[in-house]
Coordinates of N, CA and C in Angstrom, one line a residue:
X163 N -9.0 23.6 43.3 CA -10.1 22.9 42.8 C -9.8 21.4 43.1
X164 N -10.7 21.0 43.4 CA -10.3 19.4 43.8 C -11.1 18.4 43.0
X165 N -10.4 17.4 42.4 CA -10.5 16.6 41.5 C -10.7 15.1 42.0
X166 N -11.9 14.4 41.1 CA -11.9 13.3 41.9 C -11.3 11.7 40.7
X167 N -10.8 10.7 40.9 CA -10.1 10.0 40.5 C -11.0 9.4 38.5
X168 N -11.8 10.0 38.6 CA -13.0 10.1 37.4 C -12.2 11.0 36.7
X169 N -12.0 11.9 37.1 CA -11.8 13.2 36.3 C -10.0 13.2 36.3
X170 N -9.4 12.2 36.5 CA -8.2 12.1 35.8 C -8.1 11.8 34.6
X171 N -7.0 12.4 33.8 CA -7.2 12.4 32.3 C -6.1 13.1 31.9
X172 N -5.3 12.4 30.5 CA -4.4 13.2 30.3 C -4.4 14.7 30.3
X173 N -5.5 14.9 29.7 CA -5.5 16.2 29.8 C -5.2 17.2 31.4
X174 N -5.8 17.0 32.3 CA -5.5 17.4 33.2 C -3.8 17.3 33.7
X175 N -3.3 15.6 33.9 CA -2.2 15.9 33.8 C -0.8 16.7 33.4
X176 N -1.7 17.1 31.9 CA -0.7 17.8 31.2 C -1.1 19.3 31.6
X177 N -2.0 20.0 32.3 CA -2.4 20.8 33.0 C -1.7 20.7 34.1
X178 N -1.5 20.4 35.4 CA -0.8 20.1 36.2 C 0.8 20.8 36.0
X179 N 1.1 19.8 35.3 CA 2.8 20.2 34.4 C 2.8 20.8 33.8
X180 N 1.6 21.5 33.3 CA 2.1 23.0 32.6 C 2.0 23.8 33.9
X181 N 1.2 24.4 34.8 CA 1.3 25.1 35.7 C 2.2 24.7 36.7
X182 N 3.0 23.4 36.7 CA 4.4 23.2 37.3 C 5.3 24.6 37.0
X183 N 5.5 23.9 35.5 CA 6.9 24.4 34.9 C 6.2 26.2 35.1
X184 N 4.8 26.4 34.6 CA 5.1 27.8 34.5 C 5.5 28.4 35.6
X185 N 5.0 28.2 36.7 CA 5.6 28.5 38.2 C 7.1 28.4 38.4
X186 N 7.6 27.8 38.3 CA 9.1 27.4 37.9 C 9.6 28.5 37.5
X187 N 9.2 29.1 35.8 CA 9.3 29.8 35.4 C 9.4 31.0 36.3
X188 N 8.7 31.1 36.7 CA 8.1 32.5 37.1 C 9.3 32.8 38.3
X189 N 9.2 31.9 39.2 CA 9.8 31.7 40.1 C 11.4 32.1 39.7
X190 N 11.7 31.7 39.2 CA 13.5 31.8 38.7 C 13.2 33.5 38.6
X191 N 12.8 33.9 37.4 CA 12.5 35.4 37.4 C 12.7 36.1 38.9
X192 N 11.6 35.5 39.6 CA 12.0 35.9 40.9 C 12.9 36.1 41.6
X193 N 13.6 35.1 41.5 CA 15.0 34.7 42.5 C 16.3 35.9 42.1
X194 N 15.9 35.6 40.4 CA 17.2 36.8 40.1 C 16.6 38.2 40.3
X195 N 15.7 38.0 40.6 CA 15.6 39.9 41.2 C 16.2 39.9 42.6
X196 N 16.1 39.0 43.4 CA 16.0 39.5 44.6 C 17.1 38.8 45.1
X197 N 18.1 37.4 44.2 CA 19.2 36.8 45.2 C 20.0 37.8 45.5
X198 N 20.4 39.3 45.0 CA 21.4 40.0 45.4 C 21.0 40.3 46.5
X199 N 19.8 41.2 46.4 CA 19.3 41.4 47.8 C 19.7 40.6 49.2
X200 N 19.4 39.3 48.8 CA 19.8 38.6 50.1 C 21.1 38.1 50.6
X201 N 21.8 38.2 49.4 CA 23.3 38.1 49.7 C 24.1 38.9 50.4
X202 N 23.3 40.5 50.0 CA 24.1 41.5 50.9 C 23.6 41.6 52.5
X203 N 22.6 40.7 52.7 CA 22.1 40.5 53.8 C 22.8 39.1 54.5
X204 N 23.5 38.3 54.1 CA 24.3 37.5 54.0 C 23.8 36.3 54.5
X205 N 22.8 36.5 54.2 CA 21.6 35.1 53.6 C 21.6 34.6 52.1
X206 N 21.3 33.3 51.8 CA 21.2 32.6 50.8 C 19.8 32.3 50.8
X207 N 19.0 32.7 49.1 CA 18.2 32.9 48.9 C 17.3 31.6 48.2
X208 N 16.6 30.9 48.6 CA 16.2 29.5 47.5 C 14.8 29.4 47.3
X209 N 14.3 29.5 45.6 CA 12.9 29.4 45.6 C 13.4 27.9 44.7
X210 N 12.1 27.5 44.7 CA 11.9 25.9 44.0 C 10.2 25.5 43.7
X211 N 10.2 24.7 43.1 CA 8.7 24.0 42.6 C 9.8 22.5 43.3
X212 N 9.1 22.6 44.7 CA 9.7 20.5 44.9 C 8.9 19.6 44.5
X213 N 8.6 18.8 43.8 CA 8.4 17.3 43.0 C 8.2 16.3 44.2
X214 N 7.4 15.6 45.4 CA 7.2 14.4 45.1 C 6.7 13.3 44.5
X215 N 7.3 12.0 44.0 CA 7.1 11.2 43.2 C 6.5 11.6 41.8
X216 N 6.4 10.3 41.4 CA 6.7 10.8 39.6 C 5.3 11.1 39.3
X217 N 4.3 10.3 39.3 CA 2.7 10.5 38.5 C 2.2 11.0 39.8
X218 N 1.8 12.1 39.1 CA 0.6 13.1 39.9 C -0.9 13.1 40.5
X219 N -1.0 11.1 39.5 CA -2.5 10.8 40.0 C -2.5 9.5 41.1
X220 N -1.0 9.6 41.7 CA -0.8 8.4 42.2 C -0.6 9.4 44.1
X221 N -1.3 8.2 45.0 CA -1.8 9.0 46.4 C 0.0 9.4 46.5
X222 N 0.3 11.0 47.1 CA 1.8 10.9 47.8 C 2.3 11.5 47.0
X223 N 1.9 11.8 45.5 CA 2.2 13.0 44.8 C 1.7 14.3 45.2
X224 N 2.4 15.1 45.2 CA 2.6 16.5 45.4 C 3.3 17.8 45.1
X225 N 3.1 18.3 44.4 CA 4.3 19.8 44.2 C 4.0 20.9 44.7
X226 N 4.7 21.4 45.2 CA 4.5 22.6 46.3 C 5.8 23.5 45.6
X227 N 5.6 24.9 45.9 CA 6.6 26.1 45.7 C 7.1 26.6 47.0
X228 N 8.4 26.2 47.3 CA 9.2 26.6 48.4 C 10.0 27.6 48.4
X229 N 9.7 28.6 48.9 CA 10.7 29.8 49.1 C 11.2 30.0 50.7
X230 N 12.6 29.9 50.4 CA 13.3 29.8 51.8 C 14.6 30.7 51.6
X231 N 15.0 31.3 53.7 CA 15.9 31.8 53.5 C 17.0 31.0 54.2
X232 N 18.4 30.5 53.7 CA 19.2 30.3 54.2 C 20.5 30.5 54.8
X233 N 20.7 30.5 56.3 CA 22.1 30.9 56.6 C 22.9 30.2 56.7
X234 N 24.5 29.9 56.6 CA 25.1 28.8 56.8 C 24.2 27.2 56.7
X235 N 23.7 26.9 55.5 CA 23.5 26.1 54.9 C 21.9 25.4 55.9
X236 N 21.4 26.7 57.0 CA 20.3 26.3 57.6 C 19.4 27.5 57.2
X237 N 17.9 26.2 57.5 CA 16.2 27.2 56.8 C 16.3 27.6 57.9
X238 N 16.3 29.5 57.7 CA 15.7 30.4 58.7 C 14.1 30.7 58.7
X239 N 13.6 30.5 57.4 CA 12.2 30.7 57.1 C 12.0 30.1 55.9
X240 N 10.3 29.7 55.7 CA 10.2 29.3 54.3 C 8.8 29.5 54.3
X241 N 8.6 29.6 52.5 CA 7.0 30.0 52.8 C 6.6 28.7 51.5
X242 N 5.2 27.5 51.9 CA 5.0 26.6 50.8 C 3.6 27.2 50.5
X243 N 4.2 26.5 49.2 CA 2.6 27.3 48.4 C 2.1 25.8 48.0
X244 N 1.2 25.3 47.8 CA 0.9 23.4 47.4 C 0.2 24.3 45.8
X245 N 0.8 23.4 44.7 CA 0.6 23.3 43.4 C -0.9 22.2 43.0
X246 N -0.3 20.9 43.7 CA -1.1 20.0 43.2 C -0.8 18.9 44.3
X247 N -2.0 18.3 45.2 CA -1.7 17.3 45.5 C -2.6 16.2 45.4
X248 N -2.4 14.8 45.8 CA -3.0 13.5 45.5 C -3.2 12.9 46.5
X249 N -4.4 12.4 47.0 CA -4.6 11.9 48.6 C -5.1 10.8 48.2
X250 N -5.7 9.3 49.3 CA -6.0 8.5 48.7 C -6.8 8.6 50.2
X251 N -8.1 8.6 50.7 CA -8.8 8.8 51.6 C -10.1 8.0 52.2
X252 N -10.4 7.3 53.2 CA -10.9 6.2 53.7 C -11.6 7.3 54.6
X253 N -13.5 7.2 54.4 CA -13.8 8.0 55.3 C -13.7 9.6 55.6
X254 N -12.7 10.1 54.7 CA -12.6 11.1 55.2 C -11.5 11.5 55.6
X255 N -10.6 10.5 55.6 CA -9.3 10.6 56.4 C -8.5 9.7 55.5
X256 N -7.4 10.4 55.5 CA -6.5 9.9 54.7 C -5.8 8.4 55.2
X257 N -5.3 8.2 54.1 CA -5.1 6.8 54.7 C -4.2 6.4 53.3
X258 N -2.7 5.4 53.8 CA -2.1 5.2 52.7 C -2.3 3.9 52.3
X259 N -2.7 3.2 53.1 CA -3.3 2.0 52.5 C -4.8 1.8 51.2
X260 N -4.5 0.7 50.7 CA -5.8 0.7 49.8 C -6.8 -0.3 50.2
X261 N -7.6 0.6 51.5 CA -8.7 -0.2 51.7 C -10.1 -0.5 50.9
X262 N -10.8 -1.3 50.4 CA -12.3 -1.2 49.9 C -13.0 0.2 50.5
X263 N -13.2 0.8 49.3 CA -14.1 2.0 49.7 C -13.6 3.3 49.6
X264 N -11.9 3.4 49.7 CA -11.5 4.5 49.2 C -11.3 5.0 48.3
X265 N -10.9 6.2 48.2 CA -11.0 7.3 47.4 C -9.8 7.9 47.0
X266 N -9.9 8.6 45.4 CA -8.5 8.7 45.3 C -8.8 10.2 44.9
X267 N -8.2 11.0 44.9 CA -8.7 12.9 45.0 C -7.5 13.5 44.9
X268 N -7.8 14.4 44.0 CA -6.6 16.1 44.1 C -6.8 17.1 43.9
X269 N -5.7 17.6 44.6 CA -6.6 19.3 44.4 C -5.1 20.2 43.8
X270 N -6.1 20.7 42.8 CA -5.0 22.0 42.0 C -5.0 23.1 43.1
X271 N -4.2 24.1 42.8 CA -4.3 25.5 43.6 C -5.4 25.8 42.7
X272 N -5.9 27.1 43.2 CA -7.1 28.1 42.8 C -6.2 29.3 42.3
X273 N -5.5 29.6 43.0 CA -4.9 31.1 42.9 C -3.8 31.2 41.7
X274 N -4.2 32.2 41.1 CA -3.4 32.2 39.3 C -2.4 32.5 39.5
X275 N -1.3 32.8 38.9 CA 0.3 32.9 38.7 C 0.3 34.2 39.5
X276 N -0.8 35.2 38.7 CA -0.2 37.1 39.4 C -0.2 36.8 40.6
X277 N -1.1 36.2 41.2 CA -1.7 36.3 43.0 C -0.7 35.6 43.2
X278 N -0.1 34.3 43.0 CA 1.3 33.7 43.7 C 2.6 34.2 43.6
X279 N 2.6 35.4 42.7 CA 4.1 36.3 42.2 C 3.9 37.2 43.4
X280 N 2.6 37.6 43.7 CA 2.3 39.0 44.6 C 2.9 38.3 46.0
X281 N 2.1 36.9 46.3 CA 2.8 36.7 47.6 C 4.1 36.0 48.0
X282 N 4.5 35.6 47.1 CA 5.9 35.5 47.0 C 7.0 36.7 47.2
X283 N 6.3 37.9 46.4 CA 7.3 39.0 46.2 C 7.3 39.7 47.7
X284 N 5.6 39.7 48.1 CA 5.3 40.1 49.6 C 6.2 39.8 50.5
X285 N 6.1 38.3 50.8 CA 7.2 37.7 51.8 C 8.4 37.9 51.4
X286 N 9.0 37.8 50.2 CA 10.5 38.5 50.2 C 10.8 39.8 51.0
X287 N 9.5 40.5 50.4 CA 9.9 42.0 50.8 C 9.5 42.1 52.4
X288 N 9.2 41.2 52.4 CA 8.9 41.4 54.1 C 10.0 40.8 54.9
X289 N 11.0 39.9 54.4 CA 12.2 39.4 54.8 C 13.1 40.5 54.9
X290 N 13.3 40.8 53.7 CA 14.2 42.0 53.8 C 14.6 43.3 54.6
X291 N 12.8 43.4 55.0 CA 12.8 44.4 56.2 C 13.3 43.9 57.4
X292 N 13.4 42.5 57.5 CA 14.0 42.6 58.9 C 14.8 42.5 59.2

């Protein structure tokens, strides 16, 4: 759902950060089901909620859910899910400068926690098969 620089408000922020951490949450759950899994495949397993910058209503913020597999300390695959991001957009087109006339906008994900557990678990289980 995408949000326009009006409709920032604590409240939403603290929205944002709740469906961070709950993701997080969820996410961990995940990892310990399935890090054995990947270890006996002798892959290293890494989910995360990654954080750029600190305020969420500021352009260049973004949190995304990263699930990756790693071998010898390199990403063989990763799958990002975007949480929340912050654009600041001239025209139409993003733009990091603050020209007269632009626009500051973000967009939450749409898709609820079950549907991001399903495709998270999906892609695991689809790793594993290979």
């Amino acid at each position: 759902m995408e949000y326009t620089a009006k409709q920032f408000t604590p409240q939403l922020e603290q929205h944002i950060h709740t469906v961070e951490r709950s993701m997080q949450e969820c996410l961990i759950s995940i990892y310990e089901q399935y890090k054995e899994a990947f270890k006996k495949k002798g892959v290293q397993l890494s989910i995360n909620v990654i954080r750029e910058r600190e305020n969420p209503f500021h352009p260049g913020y973004h949190s995304t859910i990263h699930v990756g597999i790693l071998e010898k300390d390199e990403f063989l695959d990763g799958l990002f899910i975007p949480i929340w991001h912050c654009v600041r957009t001239f025209l139409g087109i993003r733009s990091s400068k603050k020209l007269p006339g632009s626009k500051i906008t973000g967009e939450l994900m749409e898709e609820t926690e079950e549907e991001i557990t399903k495709e998270v678990v999906s892609d695991l289980e689809m790793q594993l098969e290979d």
